[in-house]
PDB file of C-alpha atoms in Angstrom:
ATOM      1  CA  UNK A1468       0.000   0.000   0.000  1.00 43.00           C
ATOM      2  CA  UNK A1469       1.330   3.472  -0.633  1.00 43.00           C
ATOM      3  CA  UNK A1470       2.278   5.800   1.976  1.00 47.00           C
ATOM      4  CA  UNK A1471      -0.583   8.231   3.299  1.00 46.00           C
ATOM      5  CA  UNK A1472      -0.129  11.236   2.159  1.00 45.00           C
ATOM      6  CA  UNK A1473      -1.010  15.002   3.116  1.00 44.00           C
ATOM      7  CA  UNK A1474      -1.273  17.575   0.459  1.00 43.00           C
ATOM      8  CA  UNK A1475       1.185  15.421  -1.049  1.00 46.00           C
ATOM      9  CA  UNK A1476       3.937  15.089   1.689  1.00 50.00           C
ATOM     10  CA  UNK A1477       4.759  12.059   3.256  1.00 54.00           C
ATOM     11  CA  UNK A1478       3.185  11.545   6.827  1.00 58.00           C
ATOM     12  CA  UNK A1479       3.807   9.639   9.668  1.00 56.00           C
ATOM     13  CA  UNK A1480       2.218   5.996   9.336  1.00 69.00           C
ATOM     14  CA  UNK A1481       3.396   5.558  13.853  1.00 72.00           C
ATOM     15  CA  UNK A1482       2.328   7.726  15.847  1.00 74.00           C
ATOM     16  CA  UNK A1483       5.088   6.961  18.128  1.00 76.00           C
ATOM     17  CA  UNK A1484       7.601   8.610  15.933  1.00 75.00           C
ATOM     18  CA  UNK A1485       6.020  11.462  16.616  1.00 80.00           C
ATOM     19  CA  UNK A1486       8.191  14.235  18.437  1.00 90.00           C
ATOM     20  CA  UNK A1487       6.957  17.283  20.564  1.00 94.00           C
ATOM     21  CA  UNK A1488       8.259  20.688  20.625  1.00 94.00           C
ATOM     22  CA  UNK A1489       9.667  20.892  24.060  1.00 96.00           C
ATOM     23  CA  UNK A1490      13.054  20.168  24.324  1.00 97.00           C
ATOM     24  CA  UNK A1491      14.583  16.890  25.151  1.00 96.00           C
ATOM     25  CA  UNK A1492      18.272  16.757  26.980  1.00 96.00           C
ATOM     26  CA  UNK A1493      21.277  18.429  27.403  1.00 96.00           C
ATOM     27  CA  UNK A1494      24.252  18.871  24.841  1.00 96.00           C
ATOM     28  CA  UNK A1495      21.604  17.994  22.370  1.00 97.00           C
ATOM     29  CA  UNK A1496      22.550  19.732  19.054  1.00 97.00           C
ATOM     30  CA  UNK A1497      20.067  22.605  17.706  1.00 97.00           C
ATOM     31  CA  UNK A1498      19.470  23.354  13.902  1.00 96.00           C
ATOM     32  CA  UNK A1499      17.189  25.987  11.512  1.00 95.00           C
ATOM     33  CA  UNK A1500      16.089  24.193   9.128  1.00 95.00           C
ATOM     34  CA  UNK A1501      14.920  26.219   5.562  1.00 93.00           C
ATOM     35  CA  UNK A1502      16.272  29.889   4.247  1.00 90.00           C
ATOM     36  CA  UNK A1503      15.477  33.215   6.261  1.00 90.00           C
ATOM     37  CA  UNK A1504      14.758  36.426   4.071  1.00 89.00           C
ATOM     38  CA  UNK A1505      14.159  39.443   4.714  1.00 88.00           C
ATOM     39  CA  UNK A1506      10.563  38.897   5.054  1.00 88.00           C
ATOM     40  CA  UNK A1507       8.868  41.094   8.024  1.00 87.00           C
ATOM     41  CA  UNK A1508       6.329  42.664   6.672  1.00 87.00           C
ATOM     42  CA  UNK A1509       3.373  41.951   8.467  1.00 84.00           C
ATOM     43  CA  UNK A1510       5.055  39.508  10.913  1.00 87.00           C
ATOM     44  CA  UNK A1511       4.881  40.508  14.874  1.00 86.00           C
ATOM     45  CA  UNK A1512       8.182  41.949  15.402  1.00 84.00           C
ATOM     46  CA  UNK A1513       6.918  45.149  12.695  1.00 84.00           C
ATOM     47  CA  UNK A1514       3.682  45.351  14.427  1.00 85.00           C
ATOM     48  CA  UNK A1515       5.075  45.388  17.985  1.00 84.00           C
ATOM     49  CA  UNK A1516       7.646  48.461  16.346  1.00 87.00           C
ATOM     50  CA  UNK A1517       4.613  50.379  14.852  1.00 88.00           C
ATOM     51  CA  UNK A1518       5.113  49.517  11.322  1.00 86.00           C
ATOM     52  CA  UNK A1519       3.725  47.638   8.810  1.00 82.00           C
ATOM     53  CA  UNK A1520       6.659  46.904   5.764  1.00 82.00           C
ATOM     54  CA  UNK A1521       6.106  45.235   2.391  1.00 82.00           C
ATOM     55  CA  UNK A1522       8.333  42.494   2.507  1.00 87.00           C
ATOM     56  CA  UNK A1523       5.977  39.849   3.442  1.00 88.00           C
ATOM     57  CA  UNK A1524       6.580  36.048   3.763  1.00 88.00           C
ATOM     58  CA  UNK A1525       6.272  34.673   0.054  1.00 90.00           C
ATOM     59  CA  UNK A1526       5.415  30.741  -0.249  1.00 91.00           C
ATOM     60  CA  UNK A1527       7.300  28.023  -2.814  1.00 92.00           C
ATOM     61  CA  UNK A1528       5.509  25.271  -2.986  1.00 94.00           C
ATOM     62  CA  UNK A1529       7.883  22.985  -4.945  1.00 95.00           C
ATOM     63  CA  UNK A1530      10.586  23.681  -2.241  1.00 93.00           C
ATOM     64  CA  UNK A1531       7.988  23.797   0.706  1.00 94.00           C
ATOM     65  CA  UNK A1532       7.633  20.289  -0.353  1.00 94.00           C
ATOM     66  CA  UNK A1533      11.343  19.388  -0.791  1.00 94.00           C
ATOM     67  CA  UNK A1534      11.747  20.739   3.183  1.00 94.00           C
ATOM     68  CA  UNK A1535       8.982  18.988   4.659  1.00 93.00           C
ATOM     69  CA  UNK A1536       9.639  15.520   2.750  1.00 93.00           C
ATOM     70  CA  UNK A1537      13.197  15.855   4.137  1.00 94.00           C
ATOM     71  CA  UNK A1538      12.279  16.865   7.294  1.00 94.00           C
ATOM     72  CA  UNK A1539       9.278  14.140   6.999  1.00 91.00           C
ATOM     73  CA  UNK A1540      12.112  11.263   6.532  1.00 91.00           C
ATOM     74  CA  UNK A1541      14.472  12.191   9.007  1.00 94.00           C
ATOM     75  CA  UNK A1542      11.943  12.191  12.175  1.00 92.00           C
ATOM     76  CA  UNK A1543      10.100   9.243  11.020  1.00 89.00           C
ATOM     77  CA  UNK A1544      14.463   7.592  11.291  1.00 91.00           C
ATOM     78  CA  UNK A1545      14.350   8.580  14.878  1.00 93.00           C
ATOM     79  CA  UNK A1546      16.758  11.141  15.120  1.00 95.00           C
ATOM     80  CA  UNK A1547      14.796  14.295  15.607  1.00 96.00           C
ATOM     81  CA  UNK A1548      14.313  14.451  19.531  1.00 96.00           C
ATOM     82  CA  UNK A1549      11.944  18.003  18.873  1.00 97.00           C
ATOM     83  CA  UNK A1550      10.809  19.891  16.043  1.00 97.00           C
ATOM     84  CA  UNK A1551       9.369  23.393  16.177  1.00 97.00           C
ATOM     85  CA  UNK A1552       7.986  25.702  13.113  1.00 95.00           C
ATOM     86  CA  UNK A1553       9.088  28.741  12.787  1.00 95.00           C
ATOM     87  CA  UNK A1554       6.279  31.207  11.805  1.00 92.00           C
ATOM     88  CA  UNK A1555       4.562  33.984  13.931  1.00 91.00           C
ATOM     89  CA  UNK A1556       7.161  35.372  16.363  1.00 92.00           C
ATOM     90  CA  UNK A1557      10.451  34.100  13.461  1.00 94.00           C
ATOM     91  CA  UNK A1558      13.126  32.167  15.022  1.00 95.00           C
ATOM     92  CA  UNK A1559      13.433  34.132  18.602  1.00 94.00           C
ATOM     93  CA  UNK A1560       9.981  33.079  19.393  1.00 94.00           C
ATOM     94  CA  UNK A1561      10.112  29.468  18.028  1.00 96.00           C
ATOM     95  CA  UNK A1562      13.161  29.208  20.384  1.00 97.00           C
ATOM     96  CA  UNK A1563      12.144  30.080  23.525  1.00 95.00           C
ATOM     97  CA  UNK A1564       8.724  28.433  22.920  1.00 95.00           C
ATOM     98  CA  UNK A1565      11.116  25.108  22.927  1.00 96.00           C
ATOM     99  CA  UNK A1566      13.689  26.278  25.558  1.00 96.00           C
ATOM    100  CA  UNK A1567      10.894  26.974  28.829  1.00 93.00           C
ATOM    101  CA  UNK A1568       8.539  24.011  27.526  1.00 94.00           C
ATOM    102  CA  UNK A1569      11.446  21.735  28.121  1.00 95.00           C
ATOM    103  CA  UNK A1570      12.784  23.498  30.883  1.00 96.00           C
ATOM    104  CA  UNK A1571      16.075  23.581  29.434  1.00 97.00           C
ATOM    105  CA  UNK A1572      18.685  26.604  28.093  1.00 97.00           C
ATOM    106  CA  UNK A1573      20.266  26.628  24.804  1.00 97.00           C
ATOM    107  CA  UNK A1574      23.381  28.820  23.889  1.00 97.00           C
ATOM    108  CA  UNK A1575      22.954  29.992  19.989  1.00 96.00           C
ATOM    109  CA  UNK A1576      25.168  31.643  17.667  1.00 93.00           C
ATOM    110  CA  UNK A1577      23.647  33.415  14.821  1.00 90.00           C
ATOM    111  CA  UNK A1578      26.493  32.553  12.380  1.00 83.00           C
ATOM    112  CA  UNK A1579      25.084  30.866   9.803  1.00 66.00           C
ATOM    113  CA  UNK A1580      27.603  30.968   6.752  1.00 54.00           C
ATOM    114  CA  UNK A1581      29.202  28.167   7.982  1.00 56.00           C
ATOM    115  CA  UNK A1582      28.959  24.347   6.388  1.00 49.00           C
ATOM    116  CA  UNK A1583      26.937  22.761   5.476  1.00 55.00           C
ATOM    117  CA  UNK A1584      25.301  25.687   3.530  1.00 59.00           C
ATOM    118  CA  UNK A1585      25.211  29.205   3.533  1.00 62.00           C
ATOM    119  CA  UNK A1586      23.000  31.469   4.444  1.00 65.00           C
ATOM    120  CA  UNK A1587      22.946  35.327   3.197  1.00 69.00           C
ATOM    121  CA  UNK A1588      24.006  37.446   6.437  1.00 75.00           C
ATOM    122  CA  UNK A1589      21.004  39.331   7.962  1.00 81.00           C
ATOM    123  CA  UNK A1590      20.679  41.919  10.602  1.00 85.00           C
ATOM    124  CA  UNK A1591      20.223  40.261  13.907  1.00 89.00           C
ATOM    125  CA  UNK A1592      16.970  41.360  14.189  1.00 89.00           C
ATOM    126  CA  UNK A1593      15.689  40.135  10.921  1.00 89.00           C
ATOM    127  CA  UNK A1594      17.666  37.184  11.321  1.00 90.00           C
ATOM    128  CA  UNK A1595      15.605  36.698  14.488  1.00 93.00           C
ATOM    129  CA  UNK A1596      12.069  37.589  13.825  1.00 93.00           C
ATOM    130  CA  UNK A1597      11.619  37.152  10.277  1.00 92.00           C
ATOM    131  CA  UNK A1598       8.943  35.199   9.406  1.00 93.00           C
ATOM    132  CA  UNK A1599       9.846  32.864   6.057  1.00 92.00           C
ATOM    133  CA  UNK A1600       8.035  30.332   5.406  1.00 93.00           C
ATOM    134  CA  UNK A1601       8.957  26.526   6.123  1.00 94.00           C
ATOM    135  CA  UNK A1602      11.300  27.082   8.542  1.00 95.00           C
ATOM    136  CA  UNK A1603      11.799  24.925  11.383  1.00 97.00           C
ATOM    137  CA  UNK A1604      13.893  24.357  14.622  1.00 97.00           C
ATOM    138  CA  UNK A1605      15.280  20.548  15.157  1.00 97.00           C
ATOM    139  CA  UNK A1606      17.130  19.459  17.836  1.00 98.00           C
ATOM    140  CA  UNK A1607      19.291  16.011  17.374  1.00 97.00           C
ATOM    141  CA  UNK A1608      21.884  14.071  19.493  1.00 95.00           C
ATOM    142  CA  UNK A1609      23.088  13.104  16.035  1.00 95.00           C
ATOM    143  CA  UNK A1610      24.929  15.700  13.556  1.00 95.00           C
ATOM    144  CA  UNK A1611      26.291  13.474  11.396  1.00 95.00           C
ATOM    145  CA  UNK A1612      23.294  11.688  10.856  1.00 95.00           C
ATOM    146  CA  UNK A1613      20.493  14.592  10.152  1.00 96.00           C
ATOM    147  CA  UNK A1614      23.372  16.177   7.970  1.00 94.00           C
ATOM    148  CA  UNK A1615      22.994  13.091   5.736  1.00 94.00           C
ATOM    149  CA  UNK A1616      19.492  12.965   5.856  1.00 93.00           C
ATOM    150  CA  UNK A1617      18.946  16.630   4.981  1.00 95.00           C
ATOM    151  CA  UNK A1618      21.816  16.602   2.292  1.00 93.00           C
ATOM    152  CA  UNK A1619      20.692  19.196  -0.402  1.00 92.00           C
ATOM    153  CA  UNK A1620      18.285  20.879   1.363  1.00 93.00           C
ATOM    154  CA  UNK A1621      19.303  24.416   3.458  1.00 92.00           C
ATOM    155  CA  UNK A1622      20.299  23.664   7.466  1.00 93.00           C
ATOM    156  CA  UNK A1623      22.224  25.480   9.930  1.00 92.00           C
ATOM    157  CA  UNK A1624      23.701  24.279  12.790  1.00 94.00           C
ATOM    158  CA  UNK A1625      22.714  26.833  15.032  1.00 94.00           C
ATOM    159  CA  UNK A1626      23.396  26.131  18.612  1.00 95.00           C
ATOM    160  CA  UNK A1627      22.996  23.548  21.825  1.00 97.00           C
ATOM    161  CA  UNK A1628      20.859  22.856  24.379  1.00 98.00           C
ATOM    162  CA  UNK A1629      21.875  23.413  28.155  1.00 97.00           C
ATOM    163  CA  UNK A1630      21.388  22.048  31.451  1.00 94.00           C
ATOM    164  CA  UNK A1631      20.740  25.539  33.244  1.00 93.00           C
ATOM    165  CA  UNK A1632      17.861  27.653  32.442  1.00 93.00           C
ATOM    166  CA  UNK A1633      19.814  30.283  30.747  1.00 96.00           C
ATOM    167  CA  UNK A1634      18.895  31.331  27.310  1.00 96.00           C
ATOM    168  CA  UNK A1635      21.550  32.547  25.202  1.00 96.00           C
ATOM    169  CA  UNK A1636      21.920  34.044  21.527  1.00 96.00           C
ATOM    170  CA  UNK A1637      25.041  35.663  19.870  1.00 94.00           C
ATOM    171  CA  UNK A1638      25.068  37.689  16.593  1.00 91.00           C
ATOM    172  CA  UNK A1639      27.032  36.344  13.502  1.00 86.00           C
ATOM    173  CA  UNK A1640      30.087  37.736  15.258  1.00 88.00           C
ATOM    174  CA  UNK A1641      29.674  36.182  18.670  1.00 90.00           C
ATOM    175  CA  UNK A1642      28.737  39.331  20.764  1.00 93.00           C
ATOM    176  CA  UNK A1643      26.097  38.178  22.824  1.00 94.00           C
ATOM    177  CA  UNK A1644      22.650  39.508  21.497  1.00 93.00           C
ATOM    178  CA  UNK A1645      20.175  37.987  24.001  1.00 94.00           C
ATOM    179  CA  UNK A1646      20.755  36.902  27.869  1.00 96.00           C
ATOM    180  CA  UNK A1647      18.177  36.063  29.932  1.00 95.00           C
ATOM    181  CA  UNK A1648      16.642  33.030  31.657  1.00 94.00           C
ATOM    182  CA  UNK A1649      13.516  30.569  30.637  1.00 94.00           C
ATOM    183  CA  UNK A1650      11.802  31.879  33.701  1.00 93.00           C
ATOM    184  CA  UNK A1651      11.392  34.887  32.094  1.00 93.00           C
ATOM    185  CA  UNK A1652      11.151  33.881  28.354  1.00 90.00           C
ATOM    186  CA  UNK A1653       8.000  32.160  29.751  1.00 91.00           C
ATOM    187  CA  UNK A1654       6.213  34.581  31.988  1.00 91.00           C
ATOM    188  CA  UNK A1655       6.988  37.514  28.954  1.00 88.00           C
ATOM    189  CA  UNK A1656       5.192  34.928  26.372  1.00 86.00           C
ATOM    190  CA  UNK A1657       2.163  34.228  28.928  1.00 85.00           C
ATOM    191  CA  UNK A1658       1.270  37.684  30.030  1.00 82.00           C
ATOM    192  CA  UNK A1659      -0.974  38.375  27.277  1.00 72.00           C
ATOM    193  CA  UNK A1660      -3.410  35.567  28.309  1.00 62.00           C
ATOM    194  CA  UNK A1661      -3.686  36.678  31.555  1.00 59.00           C
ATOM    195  CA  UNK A1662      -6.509  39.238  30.462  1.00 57.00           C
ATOM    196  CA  UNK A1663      -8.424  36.769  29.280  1.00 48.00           C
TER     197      UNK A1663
END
């Protein structure tokens, strides 16, 4: 029988391969998967800064589908311990979403022209809260191995996940751009509800 699809991208036929977004153990390795633009217009960091831009996120279908069937094969091999998209928020949300759900820090560095791709350099801040399309965050206890899975397709190796609760992201040239604590990271991203 062929394998069930969705929208034409391979699915997961075990549920049990399934992986969460919170993050799993320390000295795990962290990665972006998919290209960042400079696509804010619209997003949350622009409206939070009183603007509005026309750069908004622009969607590929062909290589939406290359991503996720990648991305598809490697969790259903077992080597994805948690996945997380990155869409409203970009990348600094997506990370701390997966940092205090864990209860775990991560140190990142921001210096993504390195192997195995390249990445054009962005301004921190776009680099940070732009919101692209198919993007996602992985973390792995295996490098070698979701390298080779994801071989031709764009992935950073962007950081790794800590035992303390410190949260911790340099720019491309290693001065430190965020330092705080999950603690916080949490009770920032849950204030909002609390007039509901």
């Amino acid at each position: 029988a062929p394998t069930p699809t969705l929208l034409g991208v391979g699915v997961i036929d075990d549920v049990r391969k399934a992986v969460s977004t919170d993050l799993k153990r320390e000295d795990s390795i962290l990665y972006l998967v998919g290209d960042t633009a400079r696509e804010l217009g619209g997003s949350q960091y622009y409206k939070m800064m009183g603007y509005i831009g026309n750069s908004v996120p622009r969607v590929d279908a062909a290589y939406g589908k290359r991503v996720m069937t990648g991305l598809s094969k490697a969790v259903g091999s077992g080597i994805v311990r948690s996945c997380h998209d990155v869409s409203e928020g970009g990348l600094a949300v997506a990370l701390g979403e997966m940092a205090f759900a864990g209860a775990l820090g991560m140190d990142i560095r921001l210096d993504m022209a390195c192997a195995p791709s390249a990445q054009e350099r962005l301004e921190t801040f776009r680099t940070l809260f732009s919101e692209s399309n198919t993007r996602f965050v992985i973390e792995t206890a295996d490098a070698e191995r979701f390298e080779k899975a994801m071989r031709g397709l764009p992935i950073w190796r962007i950081g790794v996940v800590t035992g303390d609760k410190h949260f911790r992201i340099r720019d491309a040239s290693g001065k430190l751009a965020v330092n705080t604590n999950i603690d916080r990271l949490r009770d920032a991203w849950k204030k909002p509800f609390g007039e509901i």
